[in-house]
PDB file of C-alpha atoms and ligand atoms in Angstrom:
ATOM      1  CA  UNK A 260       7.027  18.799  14.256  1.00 98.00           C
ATOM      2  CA  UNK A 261       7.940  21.941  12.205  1.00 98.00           C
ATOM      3  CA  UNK A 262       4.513  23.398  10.222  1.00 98.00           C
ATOM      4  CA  UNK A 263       2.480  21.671  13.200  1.00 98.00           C
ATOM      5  CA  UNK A 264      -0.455  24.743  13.114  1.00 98.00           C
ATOM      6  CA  UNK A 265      -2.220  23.642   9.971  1.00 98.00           C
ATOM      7  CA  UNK A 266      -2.698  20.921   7.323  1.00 98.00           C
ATOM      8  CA  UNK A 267      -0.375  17.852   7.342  1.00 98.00           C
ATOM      9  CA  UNK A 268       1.676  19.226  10.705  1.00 98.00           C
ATOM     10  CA  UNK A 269      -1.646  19.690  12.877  1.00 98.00           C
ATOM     11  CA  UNK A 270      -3.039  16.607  11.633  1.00 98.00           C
ATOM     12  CA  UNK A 271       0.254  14.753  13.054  1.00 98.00           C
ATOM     13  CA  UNK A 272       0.750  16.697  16.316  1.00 98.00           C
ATOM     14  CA  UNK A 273      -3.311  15.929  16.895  1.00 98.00           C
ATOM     15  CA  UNK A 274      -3.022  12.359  15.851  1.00 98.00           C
ATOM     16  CA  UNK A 275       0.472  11.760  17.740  1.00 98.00           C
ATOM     17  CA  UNK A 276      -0.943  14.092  20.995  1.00 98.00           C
ATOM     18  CA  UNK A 277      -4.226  11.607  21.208  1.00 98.00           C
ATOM     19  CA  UNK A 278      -1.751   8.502  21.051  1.00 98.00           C
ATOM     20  CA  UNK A 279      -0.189   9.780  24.632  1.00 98.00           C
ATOM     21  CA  UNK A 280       3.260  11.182  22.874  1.00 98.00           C
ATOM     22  CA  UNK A 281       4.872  14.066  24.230  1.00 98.00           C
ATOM     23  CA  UNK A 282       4.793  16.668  21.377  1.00 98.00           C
ATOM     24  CA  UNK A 283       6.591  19.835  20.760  1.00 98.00           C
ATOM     25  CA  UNK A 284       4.532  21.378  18.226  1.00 98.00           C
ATOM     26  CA  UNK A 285       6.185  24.395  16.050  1.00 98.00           C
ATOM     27  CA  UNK A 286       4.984  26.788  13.869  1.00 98.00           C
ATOM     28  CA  UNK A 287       5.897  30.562  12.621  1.00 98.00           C
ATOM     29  CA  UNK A 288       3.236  32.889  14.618  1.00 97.00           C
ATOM     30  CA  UNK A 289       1.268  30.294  16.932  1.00 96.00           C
ATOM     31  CA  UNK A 290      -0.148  33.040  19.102  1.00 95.00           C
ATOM     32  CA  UNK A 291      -2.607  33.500  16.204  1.00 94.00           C
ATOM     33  CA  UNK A 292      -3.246  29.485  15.240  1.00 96.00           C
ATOM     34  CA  UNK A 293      -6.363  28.989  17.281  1.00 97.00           C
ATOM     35  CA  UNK A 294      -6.482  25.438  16.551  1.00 97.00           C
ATOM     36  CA  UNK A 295      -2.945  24.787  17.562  1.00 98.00           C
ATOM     37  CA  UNK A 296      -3.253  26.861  21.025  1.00 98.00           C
ATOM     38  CA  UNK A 297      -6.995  24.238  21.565  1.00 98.00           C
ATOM     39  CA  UNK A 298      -4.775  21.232  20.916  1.00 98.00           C
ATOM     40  CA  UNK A 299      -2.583  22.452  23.384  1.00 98.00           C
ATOM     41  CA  UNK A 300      -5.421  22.914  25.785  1.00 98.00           C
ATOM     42  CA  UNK A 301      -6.882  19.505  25.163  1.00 98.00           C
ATOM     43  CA  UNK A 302      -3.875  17.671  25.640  1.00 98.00           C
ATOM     44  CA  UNK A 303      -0.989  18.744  28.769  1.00 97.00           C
ATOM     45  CA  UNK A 304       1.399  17.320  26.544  1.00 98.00           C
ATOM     46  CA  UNK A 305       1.349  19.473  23.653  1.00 98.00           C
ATOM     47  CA  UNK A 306       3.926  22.339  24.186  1.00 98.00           C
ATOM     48  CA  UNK A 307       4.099  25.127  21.546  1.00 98.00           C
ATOM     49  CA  UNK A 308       7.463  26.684  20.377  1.00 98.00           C
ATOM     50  CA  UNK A 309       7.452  29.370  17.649  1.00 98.00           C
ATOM     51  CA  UNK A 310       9.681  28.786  14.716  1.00 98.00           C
ATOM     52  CA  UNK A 311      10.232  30.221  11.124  1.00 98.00           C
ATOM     53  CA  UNK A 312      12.272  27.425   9.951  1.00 98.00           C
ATOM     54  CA  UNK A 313      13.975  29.695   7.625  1.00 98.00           C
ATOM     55  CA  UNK A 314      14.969  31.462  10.395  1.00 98.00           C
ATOM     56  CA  UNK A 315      18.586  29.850  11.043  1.00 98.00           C
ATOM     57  CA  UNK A 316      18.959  31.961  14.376  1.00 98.00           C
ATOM     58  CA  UNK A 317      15.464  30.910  15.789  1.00 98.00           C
ATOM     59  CA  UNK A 318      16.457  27.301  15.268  1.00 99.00           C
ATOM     60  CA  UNK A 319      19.653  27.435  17.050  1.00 98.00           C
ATOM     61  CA  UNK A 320      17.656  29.120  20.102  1.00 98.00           C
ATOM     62  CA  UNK A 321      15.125  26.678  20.248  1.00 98.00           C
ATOM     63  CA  UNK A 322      18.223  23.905  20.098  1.00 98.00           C
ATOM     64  CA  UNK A 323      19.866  25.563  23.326  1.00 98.00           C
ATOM     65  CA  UNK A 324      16.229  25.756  25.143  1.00 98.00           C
ATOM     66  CA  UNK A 325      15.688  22.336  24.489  1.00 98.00           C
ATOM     67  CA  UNK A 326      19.123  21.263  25.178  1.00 98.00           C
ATOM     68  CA  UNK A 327      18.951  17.736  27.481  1.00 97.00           C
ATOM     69  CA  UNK A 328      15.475  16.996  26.136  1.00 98.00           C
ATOM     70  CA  UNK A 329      15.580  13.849  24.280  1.00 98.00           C
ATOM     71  CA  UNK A 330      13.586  13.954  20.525  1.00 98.00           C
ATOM     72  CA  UNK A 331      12.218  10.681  19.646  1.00 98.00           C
ATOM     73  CA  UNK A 332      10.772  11.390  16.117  1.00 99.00           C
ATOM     74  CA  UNK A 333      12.099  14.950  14.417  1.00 99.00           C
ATOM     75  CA  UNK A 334       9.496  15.573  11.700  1.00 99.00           C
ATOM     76  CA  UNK A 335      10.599  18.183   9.142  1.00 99.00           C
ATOM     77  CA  UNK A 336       7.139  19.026   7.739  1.00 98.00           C
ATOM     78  CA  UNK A 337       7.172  22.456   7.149  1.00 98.00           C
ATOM     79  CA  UNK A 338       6.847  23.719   3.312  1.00 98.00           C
ATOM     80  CA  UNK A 339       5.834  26.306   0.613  1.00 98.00           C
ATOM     81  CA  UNK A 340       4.915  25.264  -2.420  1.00 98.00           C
ATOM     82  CA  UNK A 341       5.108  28.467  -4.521  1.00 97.00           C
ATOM     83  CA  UNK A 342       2.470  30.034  -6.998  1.00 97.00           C
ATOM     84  CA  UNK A 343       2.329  27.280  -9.615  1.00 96.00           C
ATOM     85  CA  UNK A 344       1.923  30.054 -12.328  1.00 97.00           C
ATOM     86  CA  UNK A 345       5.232  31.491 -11.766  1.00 98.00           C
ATOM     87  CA  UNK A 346       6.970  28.113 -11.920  1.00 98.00           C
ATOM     88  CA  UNK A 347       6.219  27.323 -15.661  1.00 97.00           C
ATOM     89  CA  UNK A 348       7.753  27.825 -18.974  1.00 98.00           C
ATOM     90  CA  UNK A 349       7.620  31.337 -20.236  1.00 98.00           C
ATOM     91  CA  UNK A 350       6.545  32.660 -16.564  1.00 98.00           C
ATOM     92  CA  UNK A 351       9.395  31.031 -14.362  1.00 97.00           C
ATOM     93  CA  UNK A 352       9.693  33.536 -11.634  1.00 97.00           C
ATOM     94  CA  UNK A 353      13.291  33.112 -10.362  1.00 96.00           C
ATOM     95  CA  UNK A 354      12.921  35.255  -7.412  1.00 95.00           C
ATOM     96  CA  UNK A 355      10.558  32.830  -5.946  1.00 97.00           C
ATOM     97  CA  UNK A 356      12.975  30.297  -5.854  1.00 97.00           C
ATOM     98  CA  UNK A 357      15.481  30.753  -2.905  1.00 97.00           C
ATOM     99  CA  UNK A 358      12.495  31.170  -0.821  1.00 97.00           C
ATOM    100  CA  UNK A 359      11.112  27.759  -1.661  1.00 98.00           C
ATOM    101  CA  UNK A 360      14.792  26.359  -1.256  1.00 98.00           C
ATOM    102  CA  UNK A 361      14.945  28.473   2.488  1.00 98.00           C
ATOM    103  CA  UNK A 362      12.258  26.588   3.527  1.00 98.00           C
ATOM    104  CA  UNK A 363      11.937  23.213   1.902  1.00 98.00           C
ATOM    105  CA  UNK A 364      15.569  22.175   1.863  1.00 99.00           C
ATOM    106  CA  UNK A 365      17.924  24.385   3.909  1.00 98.00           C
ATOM    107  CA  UNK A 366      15.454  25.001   6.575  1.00 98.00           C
ATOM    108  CA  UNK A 367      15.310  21.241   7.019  1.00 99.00           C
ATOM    109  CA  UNK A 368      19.011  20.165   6.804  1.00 99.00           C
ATOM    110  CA  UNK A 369      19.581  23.060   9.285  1.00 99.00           C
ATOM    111  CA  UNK A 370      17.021  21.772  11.694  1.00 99.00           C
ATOM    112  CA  UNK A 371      18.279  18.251  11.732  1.00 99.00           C
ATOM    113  CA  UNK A 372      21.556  19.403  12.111  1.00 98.00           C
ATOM    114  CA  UNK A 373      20.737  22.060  15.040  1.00 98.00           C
ATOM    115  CA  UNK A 374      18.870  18.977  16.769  1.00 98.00           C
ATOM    116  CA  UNK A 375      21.354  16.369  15.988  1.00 98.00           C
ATOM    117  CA  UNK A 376      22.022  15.777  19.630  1.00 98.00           C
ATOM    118  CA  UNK A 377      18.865  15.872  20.943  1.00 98.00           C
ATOM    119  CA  UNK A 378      17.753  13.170  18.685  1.00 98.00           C
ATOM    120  CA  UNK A 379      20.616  10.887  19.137  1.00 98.00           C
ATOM    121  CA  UNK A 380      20.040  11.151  22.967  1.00 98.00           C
ATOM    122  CA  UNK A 381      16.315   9.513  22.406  1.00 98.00           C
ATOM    123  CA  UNK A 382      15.786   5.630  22.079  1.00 98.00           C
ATOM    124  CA  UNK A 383      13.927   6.091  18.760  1.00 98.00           C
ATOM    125  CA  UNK A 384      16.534   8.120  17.165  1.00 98.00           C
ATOM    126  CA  UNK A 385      14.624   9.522  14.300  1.00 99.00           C
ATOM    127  CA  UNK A 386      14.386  12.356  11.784  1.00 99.00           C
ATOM    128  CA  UNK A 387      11.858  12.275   9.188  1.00 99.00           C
ATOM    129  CA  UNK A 388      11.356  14.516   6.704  1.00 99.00           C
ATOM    130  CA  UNK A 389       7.881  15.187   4.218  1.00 99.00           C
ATOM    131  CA  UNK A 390       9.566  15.048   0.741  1.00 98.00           C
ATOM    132  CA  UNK A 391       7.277  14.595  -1.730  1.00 98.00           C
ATOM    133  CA  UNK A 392       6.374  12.533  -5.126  1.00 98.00           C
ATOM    134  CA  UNK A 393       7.317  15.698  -7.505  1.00 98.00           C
ATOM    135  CA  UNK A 394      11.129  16.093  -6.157  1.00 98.00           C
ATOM    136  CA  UNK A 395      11.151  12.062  -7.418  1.00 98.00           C
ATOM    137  CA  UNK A 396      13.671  12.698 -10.904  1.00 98.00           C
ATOM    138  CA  UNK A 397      12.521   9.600 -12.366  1.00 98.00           C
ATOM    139  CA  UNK A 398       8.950  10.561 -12.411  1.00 98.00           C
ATOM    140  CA  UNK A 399       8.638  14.639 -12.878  1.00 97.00           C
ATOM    141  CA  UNK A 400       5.655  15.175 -14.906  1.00 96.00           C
ATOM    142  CA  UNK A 401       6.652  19.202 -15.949  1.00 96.00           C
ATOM    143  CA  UNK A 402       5.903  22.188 -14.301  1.00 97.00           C
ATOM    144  CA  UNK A 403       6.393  23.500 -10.907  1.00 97.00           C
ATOM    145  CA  UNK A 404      10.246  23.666 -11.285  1.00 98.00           C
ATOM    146  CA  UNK A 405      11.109  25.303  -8.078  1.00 98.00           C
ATOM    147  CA  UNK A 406       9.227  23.579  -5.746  1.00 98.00           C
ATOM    148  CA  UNK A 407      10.280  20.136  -7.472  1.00 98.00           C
ATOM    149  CA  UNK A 408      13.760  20.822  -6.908  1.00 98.00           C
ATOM    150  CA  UNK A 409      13.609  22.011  -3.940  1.00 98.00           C
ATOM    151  CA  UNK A 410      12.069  18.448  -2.741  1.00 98.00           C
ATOM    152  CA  UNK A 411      15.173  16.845  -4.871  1.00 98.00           C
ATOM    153  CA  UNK A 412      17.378  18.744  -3.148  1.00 98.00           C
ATOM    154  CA  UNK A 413      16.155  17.733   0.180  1.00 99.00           C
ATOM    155  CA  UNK A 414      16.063  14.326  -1.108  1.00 98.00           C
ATOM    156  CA  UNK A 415      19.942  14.034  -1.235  1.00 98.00           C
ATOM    157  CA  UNK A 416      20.669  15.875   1.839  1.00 98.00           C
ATOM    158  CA  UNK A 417      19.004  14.196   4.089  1.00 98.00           C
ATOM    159  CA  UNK A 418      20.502  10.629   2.053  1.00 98.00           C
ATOM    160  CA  UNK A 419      23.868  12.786   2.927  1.00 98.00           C
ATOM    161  CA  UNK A 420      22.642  13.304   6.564  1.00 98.00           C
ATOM    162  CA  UNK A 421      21.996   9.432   6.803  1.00 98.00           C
ATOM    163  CA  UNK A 422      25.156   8.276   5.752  1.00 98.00           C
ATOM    164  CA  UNK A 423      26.971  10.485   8.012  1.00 98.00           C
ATOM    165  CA  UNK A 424      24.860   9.864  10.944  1.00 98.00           C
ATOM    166  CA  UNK A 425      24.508   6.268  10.699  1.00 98.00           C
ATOM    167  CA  UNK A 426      27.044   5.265  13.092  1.00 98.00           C
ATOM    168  CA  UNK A 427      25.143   7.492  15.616  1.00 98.00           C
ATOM    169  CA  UNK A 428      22.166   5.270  15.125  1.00 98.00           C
ATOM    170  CA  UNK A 429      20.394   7.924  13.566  1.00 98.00           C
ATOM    171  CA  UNK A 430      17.022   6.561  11.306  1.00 99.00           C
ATOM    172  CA  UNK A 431      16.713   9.253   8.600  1.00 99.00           C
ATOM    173  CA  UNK A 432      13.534   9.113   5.987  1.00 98.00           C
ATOM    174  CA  UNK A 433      12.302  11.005   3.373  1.00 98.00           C
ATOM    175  CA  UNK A 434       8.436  10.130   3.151  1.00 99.00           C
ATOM    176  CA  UNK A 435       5.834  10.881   0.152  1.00 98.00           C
ATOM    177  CA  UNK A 436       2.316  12.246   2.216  1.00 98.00           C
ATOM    178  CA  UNK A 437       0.139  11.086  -0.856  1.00 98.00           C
ATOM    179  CA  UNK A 438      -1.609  14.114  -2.794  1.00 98.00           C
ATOM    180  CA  UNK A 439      -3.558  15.315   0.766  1.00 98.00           C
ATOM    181  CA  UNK A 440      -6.167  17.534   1.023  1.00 98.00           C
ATOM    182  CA  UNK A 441      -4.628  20.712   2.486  1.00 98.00           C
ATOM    183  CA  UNK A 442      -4.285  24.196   1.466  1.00 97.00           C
ATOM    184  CA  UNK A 443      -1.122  23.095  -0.612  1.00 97.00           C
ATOM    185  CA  UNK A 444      -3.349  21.137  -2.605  1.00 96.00           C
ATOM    186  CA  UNK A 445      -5.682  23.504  -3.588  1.00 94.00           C
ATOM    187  CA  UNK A 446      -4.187  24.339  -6.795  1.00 90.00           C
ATOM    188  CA  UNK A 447      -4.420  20.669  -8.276  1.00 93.00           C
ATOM    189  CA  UNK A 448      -7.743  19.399  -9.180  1.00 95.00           C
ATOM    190  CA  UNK A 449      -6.252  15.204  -9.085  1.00 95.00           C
ATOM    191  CA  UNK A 450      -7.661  12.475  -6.809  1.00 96.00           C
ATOM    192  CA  UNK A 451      -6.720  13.451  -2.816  1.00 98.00           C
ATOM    193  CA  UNK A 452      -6.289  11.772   0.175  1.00 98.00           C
ATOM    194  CA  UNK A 453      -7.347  13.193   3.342  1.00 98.00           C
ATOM    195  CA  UNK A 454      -5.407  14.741   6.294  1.00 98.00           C
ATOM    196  CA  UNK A 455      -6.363  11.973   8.548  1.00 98.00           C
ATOM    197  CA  UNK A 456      -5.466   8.963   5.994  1.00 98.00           C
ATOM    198  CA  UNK A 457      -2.110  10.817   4.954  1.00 98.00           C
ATOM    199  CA  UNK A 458      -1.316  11.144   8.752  1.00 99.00           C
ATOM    200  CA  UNK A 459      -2.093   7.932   9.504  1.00 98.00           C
ATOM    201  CA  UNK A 460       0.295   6.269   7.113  1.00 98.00           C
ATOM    202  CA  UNK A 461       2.919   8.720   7.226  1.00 99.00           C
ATOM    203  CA  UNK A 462       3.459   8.067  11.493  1.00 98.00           C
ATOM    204  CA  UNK A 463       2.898   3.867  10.668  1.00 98.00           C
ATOM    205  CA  UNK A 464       5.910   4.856   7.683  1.00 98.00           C
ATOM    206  CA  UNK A 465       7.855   6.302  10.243  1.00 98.00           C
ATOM    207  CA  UNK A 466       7.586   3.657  13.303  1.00 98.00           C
ATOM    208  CA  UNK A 467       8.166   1.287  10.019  1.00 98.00           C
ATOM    209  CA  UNK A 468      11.982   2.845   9.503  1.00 98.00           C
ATOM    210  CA  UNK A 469      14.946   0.919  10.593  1.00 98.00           C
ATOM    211  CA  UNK A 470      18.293   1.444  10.526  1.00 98.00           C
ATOM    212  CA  UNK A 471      18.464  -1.024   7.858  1.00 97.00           C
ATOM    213  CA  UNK A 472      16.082   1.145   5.604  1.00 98.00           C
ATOM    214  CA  UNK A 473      17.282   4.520   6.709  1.00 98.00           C
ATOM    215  CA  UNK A 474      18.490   7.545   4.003  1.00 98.00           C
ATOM    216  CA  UNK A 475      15.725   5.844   1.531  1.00 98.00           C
ATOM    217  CA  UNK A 476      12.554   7.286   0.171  1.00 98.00           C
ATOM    218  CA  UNK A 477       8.833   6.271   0.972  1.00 98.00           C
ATOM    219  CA  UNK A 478       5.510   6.929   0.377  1.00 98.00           C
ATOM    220  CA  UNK A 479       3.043   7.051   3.112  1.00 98.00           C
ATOM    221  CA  UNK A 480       1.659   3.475   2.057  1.00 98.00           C
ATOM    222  CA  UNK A 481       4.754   1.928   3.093  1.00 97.00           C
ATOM    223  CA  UNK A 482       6.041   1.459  -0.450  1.00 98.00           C
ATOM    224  CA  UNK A 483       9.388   2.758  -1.645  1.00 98.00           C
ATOM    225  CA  UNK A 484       9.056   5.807  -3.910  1.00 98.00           C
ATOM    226  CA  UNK A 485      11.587   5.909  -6.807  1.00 98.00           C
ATOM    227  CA  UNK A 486      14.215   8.632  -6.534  1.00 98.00           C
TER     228      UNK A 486
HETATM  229  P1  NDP B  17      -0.048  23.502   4.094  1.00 58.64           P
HETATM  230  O1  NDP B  17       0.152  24.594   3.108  1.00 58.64           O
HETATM  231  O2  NDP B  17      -1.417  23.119   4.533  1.00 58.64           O
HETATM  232  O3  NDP B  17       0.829  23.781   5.420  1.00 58.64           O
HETATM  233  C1  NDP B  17       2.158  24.176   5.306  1.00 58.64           C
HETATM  234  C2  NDP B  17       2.711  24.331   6.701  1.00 58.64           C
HETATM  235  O4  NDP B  17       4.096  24.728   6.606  1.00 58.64           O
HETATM  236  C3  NDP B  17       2.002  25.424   7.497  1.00 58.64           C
HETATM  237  O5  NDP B  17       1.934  25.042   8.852  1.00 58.64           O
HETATM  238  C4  NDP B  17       2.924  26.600   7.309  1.00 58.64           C
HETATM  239  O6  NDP B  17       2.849  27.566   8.337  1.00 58.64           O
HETATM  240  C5  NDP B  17       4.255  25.890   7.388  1.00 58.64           C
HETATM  241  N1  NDP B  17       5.353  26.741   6.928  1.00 58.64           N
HETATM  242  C6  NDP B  17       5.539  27.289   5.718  1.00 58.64           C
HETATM  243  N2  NDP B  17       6.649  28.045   5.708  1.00 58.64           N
HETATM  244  C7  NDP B  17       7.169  27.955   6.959  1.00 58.64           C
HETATM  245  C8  NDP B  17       8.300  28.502   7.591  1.00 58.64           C
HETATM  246  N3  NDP B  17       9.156  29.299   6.934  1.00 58.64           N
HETATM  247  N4  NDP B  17       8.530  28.192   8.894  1.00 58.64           N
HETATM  248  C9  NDP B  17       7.684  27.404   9.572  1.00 58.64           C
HETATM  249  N5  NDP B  17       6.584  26.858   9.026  1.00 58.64           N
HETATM  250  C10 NDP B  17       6.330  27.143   7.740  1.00 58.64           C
HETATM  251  O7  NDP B  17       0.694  22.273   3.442  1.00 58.64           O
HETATM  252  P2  NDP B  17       0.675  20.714   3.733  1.00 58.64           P
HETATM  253  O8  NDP B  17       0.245  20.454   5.118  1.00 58.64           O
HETATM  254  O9  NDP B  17       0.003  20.045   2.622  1.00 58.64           O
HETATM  255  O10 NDP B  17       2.236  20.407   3.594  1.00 58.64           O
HETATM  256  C11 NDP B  17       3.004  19.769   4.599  1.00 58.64           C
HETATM  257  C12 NDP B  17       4.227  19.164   3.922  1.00 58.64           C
HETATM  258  O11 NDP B  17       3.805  18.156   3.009  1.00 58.64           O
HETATM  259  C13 NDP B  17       5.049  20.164   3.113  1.00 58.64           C
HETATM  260  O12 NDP B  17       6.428  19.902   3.300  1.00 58.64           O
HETATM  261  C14 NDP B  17       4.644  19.854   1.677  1.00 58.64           C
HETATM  262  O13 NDP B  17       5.639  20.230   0.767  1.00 58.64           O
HETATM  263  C15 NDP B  17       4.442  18.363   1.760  1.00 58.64           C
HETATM  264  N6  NDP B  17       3.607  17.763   0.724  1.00 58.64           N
HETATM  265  C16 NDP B  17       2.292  18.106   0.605  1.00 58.64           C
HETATM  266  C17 NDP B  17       1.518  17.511  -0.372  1.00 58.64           C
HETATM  267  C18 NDP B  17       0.075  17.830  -0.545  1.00 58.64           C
HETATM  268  O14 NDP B  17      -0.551  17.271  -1.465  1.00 58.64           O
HETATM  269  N7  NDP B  17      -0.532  18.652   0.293  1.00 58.64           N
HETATM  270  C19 NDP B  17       2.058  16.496  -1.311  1.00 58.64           C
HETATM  271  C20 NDP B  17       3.446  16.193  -1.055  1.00 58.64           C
HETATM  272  C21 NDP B  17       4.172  16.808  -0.081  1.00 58.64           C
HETATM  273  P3  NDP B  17       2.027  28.979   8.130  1.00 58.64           P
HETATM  274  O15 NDP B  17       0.623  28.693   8.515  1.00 58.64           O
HETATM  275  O16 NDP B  17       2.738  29.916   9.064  1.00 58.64           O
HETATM  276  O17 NDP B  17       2.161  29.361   6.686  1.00 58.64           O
END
C-alpha cells in the first residue's frame, strides 16, 4: 500500500493489518509518521518500507528487496491533489502539473510495472489502484484541471496494464474511494464519507474483482463508475 501513513492508506493498512494480512505498508518519510510506526508495533505483521513513489529509483530498489515475496493485493493509493486555486480558469498554474502527473499517474504505472512479478507470483494476483470520480470524462463538473487529468490518465493506463497483463492472470481495478474525509478533502465543503466506511468498501471492491471484471472502473459501493 503506497500513501499507507495517513488518510485513506493508514485506514487500509490498519483495517487489512487487524484482518490477519501480511502488510507492507509504504510511505515517503515513515520515521516521522507516528501512527504508522504504532501500527507497526501493534501488529508483527506490518512491515514499513519508505517510498516516494515519484521516486522511479526508490521503486526499483524496493522491487529487488522484495524480490521472491509474493504481493497478493498491490494498492496504488498514494496522491496529491494540488492547490485547487491554481487549477482554475484565469489562475491555472502549469507548473503544478507534472508534479500531480509524477505522482498520480506515472508513479503508479511505474509501481505496477516494477512489481509486476511479484504480484503475478501471489494467488490473488491483484493491483488496484485509487482513481477517483473527477478523472471520470463523462461526469467532470469544472475546475481542478490537473488533478482531474491526472486521474484520467491513470484511468487508461492501468485499462492498458490490464489488457496486457491479462494472460498473466493479473486482476487490475481502478476504484472511486467516495468523497472521504481526509486531508485531501479539506478543501470541498460536499457531503463525506468517513475513512473507515471508504476503507471498508474499497477492500470488499477489491476482493469483489475478477478476472472477468478486471481493467474496469468502480466505486467503493461496488457499482461501476462511468469512464
Ligand atoms: P491524503 O492527502 O490524506 O493522503 C495522501 C497520501 O499520499 C499521504 O500518505 C501522502 O504522504 C501520500 N503521498 C503523496 N505524495 C506521495 C509521494 N510522492 N510518494 C508517496 N506517498 C505520497 O489523501 P487521501 O487519503 O484522501 O487520498 C488517498 C487516495 O485517494 C489518493 O490517490 C487520492 O487522489 C484518492 N482520492 C481521495 C478522495 C478524497 O475525497 N479524499 C476522493 C477520490 C480519490 P505524505 O504524508 O508523505 O504527504
Amino acid at each position: 500500500i503506497t500513501g499507507s501513513n495517513r488518510g485513506l492508506g493508514f485506514e487500509l493498512a490498519s483495517q487489512y493489518a487487524a484482518d490477519g494480512w501480511t502488510v507492507i505498508a509504504t510511505a515517503r518519510t515513515p520515521d516521522d509518521d507516528d501512527a504508522l510506526q504504532n501500527l507497526a508495533a501493534q501488529y508483527g505483521s506490518v512491515r514499513i518500507e519508505p517510498l516516494d513513489v515519484t521516486n522511479h529509483a526508490q521503486i526499483d530498489a524496493l522491487a529487488e528487496k522484495l524480490r521472491g515475496t509474493a504481493i497478493d493485493v498491490l494498492i496504488n493509493n498514494a496522491g496529491v491533489l494540488g492547490d485547487p486555486n491554481i487549477q482554475r480558469l484565469g489562475n491555472l498554474d502549469f507548473s503544478i502539473a507534472e508534479h500531480l502527473f509524477a505522482t498520480n499517474t506515472l508513479g503508479p504505472l511505474k509501481i505496477a510495472d516494477a512489481f509486476l512479478e511479484h504480484v503475478a507470483a501471489s494467488e490473488t494476483k491483484k493491483v488496484m489502484n485509487v482513481s477517483s470520480i473527477v478523472g471520470s470524462i463523462t461526469l467532470t463538473g469544472g475546475n481542478i484541471y490537473f488533478y482531474r487529468a491526472s486521474k484520467t490518465a491513470l484511468n487508461m493506463l492501468m485499462r492498458n496494464f490490464a489488457k496486457d497483463t491479462e494472460k498473466r492472470g493479473i486482476i487490475v481495478g481502478m476504484i472511486h474511494p467516495g468523497v472521504v474525509d481526509t486531508d485531501m478533502s479539506a478543501p470541498f465543503d460536499i457531503p463525506k464519507v468517513t475513512v473507515e466506511e471508504s476503507a471498508t468498501g474499497v477492500r470488499d471492491v477489491i476482493e469483489w474483482y475478477t478476472p472477468d471484471t478486471s481493467g474496469t472502473f468502480m466505486q467503493y459501493t461496488g457499482e461501476p463508475m462511468a469512464w
